[in-house]
Short mmCIF file of C-alpha atoms in Angstrom, two decimals:
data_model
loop_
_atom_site.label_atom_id
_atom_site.label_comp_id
_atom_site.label_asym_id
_atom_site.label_seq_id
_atom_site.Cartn_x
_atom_site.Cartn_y
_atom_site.Cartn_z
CA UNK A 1092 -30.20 -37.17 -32.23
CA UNK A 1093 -28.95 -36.60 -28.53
CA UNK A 1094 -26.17 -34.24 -28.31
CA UNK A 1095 -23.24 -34.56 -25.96
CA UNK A 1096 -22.84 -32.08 -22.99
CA UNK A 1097 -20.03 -32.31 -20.22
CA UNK A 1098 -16.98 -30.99 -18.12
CA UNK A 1099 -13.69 -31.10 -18.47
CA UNK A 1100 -10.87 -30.60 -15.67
CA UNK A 1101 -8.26 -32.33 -13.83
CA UNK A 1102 -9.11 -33.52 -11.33
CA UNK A 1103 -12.81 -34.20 -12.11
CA UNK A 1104 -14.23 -37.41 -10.17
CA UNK A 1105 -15.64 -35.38 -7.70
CA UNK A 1106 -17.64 -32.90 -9.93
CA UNK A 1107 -21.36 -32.73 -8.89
CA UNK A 1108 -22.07 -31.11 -12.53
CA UNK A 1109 -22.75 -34.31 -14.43
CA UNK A 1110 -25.40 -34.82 -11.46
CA UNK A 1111 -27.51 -31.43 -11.55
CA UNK A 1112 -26.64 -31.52 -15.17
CA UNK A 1113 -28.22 -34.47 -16.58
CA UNK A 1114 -31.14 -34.52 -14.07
CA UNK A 1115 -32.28 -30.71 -15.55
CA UNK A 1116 -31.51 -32.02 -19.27
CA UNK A 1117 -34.43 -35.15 -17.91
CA UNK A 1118 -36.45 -32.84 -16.06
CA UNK A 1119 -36.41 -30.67 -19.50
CA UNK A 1120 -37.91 -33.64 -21.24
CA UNK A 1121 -34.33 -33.59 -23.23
CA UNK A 1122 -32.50 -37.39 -24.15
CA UNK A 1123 -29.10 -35.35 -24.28
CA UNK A 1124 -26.31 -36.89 -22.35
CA UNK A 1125 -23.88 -34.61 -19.71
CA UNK A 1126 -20.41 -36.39 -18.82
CA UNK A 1127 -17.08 -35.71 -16.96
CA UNK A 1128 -13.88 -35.91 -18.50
CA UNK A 1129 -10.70 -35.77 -16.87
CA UNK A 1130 -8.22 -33.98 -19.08
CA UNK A 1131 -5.06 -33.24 -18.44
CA UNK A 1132 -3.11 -30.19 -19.15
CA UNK A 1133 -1.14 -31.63 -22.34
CA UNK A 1134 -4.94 -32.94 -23.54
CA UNK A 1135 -6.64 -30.42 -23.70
CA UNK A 1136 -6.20 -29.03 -27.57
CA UNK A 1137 -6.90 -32.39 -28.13
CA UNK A 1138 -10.05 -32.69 -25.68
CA UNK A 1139 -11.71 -29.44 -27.28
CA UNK A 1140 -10.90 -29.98 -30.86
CA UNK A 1141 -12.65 -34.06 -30.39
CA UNK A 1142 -15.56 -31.70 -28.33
CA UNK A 1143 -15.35 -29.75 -31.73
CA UNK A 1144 -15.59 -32.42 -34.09
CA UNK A 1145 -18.37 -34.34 -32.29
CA UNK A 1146 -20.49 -31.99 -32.37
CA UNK A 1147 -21.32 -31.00 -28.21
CA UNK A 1148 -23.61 -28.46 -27.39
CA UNK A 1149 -21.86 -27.30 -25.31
CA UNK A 1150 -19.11 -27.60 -22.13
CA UNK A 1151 -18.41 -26.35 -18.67
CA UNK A 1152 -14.50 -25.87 -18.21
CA UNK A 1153 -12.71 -26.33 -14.60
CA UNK A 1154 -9.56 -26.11 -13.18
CA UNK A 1155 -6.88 -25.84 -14.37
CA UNK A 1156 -8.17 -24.84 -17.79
CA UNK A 1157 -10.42 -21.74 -17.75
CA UNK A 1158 -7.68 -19.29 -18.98
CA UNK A 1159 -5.54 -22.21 -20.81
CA UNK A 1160 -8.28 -23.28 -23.03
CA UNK A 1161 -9.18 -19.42 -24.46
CA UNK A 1162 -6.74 -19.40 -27.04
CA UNK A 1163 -8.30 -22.80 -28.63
CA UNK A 1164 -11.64 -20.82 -28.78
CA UNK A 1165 -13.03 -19.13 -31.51
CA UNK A 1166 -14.34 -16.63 -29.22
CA UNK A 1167 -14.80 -15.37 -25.85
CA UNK A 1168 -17.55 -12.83 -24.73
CA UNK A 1169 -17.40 -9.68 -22.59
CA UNK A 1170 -18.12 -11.68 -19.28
CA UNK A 1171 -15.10 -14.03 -20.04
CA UNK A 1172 -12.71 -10.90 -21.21
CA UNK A 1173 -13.54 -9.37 -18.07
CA UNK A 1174 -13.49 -11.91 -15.90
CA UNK A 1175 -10.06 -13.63 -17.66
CA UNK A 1176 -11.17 -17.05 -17.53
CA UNK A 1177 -13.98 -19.15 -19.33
CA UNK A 1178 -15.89 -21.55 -17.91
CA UNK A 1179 -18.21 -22.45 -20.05
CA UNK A 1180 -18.68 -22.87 -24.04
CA UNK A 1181 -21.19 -23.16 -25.87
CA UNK A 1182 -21.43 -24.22 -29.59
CA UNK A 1183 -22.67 -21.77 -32.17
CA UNK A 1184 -23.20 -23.90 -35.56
CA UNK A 1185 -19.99 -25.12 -35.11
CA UNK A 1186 -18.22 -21.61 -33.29
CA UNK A 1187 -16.50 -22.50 -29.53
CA UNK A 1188 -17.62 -19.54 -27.95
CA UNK A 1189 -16.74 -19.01 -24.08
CA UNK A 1190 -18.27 -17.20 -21.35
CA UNK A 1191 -17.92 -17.47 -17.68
CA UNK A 1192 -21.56 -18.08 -15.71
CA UNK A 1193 -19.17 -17.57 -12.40
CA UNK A 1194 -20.51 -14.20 -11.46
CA UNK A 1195 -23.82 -14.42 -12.21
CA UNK A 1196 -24.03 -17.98 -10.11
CA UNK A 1197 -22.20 -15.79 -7.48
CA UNK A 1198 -25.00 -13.08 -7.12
CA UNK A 1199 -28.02 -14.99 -7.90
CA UNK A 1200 -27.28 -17.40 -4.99
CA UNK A 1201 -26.50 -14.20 -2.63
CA UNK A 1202 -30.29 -12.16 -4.48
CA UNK A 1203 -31.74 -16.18 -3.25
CA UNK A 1204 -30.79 -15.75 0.38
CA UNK A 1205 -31.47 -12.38 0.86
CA UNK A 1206 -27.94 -11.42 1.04
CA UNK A 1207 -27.10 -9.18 -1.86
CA UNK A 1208 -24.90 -5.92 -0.55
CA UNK A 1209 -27.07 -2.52 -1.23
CA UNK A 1210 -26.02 1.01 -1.86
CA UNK A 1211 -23.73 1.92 0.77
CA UNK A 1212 -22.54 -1.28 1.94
CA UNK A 1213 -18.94 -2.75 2.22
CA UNK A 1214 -17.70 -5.45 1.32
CA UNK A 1215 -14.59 -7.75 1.82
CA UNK A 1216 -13.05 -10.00 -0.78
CA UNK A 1217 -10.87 -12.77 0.69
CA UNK A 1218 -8.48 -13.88 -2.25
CA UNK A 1219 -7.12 -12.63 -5.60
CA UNK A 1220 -7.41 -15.93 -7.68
CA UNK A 1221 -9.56 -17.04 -10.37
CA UNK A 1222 -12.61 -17.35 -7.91
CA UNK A 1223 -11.92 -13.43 -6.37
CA UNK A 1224 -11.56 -12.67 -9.90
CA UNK A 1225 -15.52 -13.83 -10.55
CA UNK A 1226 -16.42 -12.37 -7.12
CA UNK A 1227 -15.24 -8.80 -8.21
CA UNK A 1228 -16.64 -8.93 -11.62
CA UNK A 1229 -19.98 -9.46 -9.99
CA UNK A 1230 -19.64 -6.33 -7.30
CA UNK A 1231 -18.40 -3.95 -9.23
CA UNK A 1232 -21.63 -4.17 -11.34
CA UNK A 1233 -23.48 -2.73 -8.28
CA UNK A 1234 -23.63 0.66 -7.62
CA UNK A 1235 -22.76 2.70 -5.06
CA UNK A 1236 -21.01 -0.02 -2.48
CA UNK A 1237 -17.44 -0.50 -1.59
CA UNK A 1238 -15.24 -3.60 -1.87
CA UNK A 1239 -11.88 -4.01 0.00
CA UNK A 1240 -9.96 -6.86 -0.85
CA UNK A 1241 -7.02 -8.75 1.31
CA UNK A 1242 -4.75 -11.71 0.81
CA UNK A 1243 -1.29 -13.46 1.44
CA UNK A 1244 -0.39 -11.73 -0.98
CA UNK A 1245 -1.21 -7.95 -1.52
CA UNK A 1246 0.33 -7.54 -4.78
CA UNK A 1247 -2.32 -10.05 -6.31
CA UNK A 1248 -4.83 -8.25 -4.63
CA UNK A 1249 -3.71 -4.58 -5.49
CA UNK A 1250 -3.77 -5.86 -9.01
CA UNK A 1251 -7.25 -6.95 -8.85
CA UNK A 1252 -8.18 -3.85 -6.94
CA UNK A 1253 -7.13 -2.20 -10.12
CA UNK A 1254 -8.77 -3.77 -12.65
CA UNK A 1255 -12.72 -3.61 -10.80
CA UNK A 1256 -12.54 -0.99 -8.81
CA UNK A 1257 -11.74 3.36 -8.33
CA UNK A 1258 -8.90 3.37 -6.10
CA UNK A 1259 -11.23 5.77 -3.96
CA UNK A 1260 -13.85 3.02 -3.15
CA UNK A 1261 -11.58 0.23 -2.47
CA UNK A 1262 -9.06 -0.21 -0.06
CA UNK A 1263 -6.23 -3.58 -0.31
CA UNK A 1264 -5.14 -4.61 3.31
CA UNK A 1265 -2.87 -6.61 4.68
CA UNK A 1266 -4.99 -9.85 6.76
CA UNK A 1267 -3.61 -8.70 9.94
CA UNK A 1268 -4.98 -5.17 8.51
CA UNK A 1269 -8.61 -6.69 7.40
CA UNK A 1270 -9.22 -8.72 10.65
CA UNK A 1271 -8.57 -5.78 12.64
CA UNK A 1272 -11.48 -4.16 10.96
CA UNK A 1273 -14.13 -7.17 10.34
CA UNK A 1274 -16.51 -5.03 12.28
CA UNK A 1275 -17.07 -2.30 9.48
CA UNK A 1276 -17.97 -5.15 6.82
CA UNK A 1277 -21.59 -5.67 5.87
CA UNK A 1278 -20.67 -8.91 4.10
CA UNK A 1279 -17.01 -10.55 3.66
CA UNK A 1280 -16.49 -13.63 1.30
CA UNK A 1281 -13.83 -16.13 1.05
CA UNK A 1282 -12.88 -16.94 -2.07
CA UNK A 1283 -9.65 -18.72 -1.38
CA UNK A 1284 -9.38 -22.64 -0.33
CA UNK A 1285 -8.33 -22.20 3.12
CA UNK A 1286 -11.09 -24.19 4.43
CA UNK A 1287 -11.77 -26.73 2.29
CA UNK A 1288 -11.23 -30.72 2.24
CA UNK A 1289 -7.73 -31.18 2.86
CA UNK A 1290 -7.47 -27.53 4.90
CA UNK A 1291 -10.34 -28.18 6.91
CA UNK A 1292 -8.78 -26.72 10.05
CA UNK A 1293 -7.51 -23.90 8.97
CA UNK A 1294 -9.03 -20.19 9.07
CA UNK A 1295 -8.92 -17.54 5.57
CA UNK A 1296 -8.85 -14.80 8.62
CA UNK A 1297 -8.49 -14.78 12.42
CA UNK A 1298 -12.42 -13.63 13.62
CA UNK A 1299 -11.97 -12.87 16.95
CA UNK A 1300 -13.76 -9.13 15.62
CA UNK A 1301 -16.07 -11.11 14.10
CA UNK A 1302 -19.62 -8.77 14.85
CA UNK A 1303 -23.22 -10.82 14.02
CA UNK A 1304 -24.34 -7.66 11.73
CA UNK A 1305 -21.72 -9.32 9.11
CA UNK A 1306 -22.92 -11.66 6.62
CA UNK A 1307 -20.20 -14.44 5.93
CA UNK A 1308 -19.55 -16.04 2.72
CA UNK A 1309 -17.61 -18.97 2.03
CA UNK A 1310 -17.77 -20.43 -1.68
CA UNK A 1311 -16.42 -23.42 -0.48
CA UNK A 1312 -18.87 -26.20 -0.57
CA UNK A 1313 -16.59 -29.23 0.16
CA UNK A 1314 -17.33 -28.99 3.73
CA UNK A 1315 -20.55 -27.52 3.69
CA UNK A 1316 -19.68 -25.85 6.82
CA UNK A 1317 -15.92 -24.78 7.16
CA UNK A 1318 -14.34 -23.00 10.77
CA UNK A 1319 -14.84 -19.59 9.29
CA UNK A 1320 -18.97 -20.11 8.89
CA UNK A 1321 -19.01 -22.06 11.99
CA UNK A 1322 -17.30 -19.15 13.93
CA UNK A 1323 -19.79 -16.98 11.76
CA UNK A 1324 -23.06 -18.99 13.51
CA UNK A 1325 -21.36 -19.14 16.73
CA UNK A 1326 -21.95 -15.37 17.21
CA UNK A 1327 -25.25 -15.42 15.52
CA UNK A 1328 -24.26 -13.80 12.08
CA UNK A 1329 -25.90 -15.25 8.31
CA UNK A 1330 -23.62 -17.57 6.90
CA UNK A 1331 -23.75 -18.98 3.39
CA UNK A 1332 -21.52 -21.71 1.80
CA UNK A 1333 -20.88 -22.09 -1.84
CA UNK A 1334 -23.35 -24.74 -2.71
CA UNK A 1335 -26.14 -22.50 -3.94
CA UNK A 1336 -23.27 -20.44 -6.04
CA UNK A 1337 -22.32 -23.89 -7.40
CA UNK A 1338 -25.94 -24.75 -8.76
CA UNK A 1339 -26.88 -20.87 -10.31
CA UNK A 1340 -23.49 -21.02 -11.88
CA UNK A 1341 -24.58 -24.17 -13.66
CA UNK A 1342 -28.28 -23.08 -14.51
CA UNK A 1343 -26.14 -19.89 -16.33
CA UNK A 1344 -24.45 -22.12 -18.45
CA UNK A 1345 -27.67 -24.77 -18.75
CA UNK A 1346 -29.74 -21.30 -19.97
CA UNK A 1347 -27.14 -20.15 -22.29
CA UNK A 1348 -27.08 -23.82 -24.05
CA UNK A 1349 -30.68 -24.59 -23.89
CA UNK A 1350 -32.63 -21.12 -23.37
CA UNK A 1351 -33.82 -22.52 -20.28
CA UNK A 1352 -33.51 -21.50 -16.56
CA UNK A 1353 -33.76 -25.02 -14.51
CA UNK A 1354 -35.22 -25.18 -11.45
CA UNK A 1355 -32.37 -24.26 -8.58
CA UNK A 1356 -34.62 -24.83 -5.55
CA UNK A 1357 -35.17 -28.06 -5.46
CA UNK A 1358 -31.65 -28.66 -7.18
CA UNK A 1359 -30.19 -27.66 -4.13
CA UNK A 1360 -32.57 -29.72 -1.70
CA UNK A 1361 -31.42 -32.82 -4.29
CA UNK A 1362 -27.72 -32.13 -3.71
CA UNK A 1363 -28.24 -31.39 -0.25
CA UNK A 1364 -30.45 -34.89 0.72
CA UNK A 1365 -28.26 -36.93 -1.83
CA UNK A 1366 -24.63 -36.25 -2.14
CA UNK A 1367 -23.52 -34.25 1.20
CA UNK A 1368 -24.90 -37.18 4.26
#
């Protein structure tokens, strides 16, 4: 019998994972069926335990639920503890485990490009929210770089400073403070939405110290190309958007459900030719 995959979140219509989900479940040679469902905050016990109770392999989770639903799990791993936030669960004879596929999606799609920081790089974190939170998880797993983080806020940041990374290696500054220094960054990453649909025109950091040694991250995917990776191309540094992060993150949770790694390449040519003309 098919089982039931999906997403839940508010708001949901414009989710590509039903898309790159149900053509790797085909692809697979599997009849299971991968569906979005908008569910609001006061739905969601209800949402997981009917998940529960039918049965679903499995789920991805996205805002605003990935630290609401944890208490209505029966478990979370060390990736989700670490991280604070779960999105994704998977169904273990009837168990709701979570884990979060966020940080591995996040460093797979920099390994793909080439752009993964090395031992003695630095590194800038834009942000202290839930994405920042995935961002750090993944960096402090490699050794010997550093990673400064700034935001609107520096208590946020400070906090999260704290909880990845030795005081010694990382630094929390002020934006004025980080775009004064852009130069001395081997790779700095947005993780805030400043940028996206709806802040199009609008800049995480000024980048007038912008150098083309940096490579520029922006996990925003909705535009493809926001003003901070067009001023990165302007001056001739790598730029990356958060597409490919967007499809690894999902092949994480796809493995974890079915034991299978799906094919990301041509995933991302799909998406690309498909759903961003």
């Amino acid at each position: 019998m098919p089982k039931l995959y999906g997403v839940i979140g508010d708001p949901i219509d414009h989710s590509l994972s039903p898309v790159m989900h149900q053509k790797w479940l085909r692809e697979n040679g599997y009849d299971d069926h991968y569906h979005a469902f908008r569910v609001t905050k006061d739905q969601l016990e209800d949402a997981v335990r009917g998940l529960r109770a039918l049965g679903a392999g499995g789920f991805n989770v996205t805002i605003p639920h990935k630290t609401a639903i944890i208490p209505l799990l029966d478990d979370i791993d060390e990736e989700a503890e670490v991280i604070g936030a779960v999105n994704t669960v998977i169904n273990e004879n009837g168990r709701l485990v979570g884990t979060n596929t966020d940080a591995i999606g996040f460093m797979k799609s920099l390994e793909e490009k080439g752009f993964a920081p090395e031992a003695g790089d630095s590194v800038l974190v834009i942000g202290a929210g839930g994405a920042a939170r995935a961002v750090c998880a993944a960096l402090a797993k490699r050794a010997k770089i550093r990673v400064d983080l700034t935001n609107r806020t520096p208590e946020a940041a400070e906090r999260l400073s704290a909880r990845f990374f030795n005081s010694n290696e990382s630094a929390v500054w002020t934006l004025e403070e980080a775009e004064k220094r852009l130069a001395q960054y081997r790779l700095i990453i947005n993780a805030t939405p400043v940028g996206m649909s709806g802040f199009a025109d609008a800049l995480p950091v000024r980048t007038e110290r912008l150098t083309a040694h940096t490579i520029c991250v922006d996990l925003i995917y909705r535009p493809l190309k926001t003003r901070f990776l067009e001023a990165a191309e302007q001056i001739g540094a790598p730029a990356l958007n958060g597409l490919p992060m967007l499809i690894h993150q999902g092949a994480a949770a796809f493995q974890r459900w079915l034991g299978i790694w799906p094919d990301t390449f041509n995933m991302e040519k799909y998406l690309l030719e498909n759903y961003f003309q």
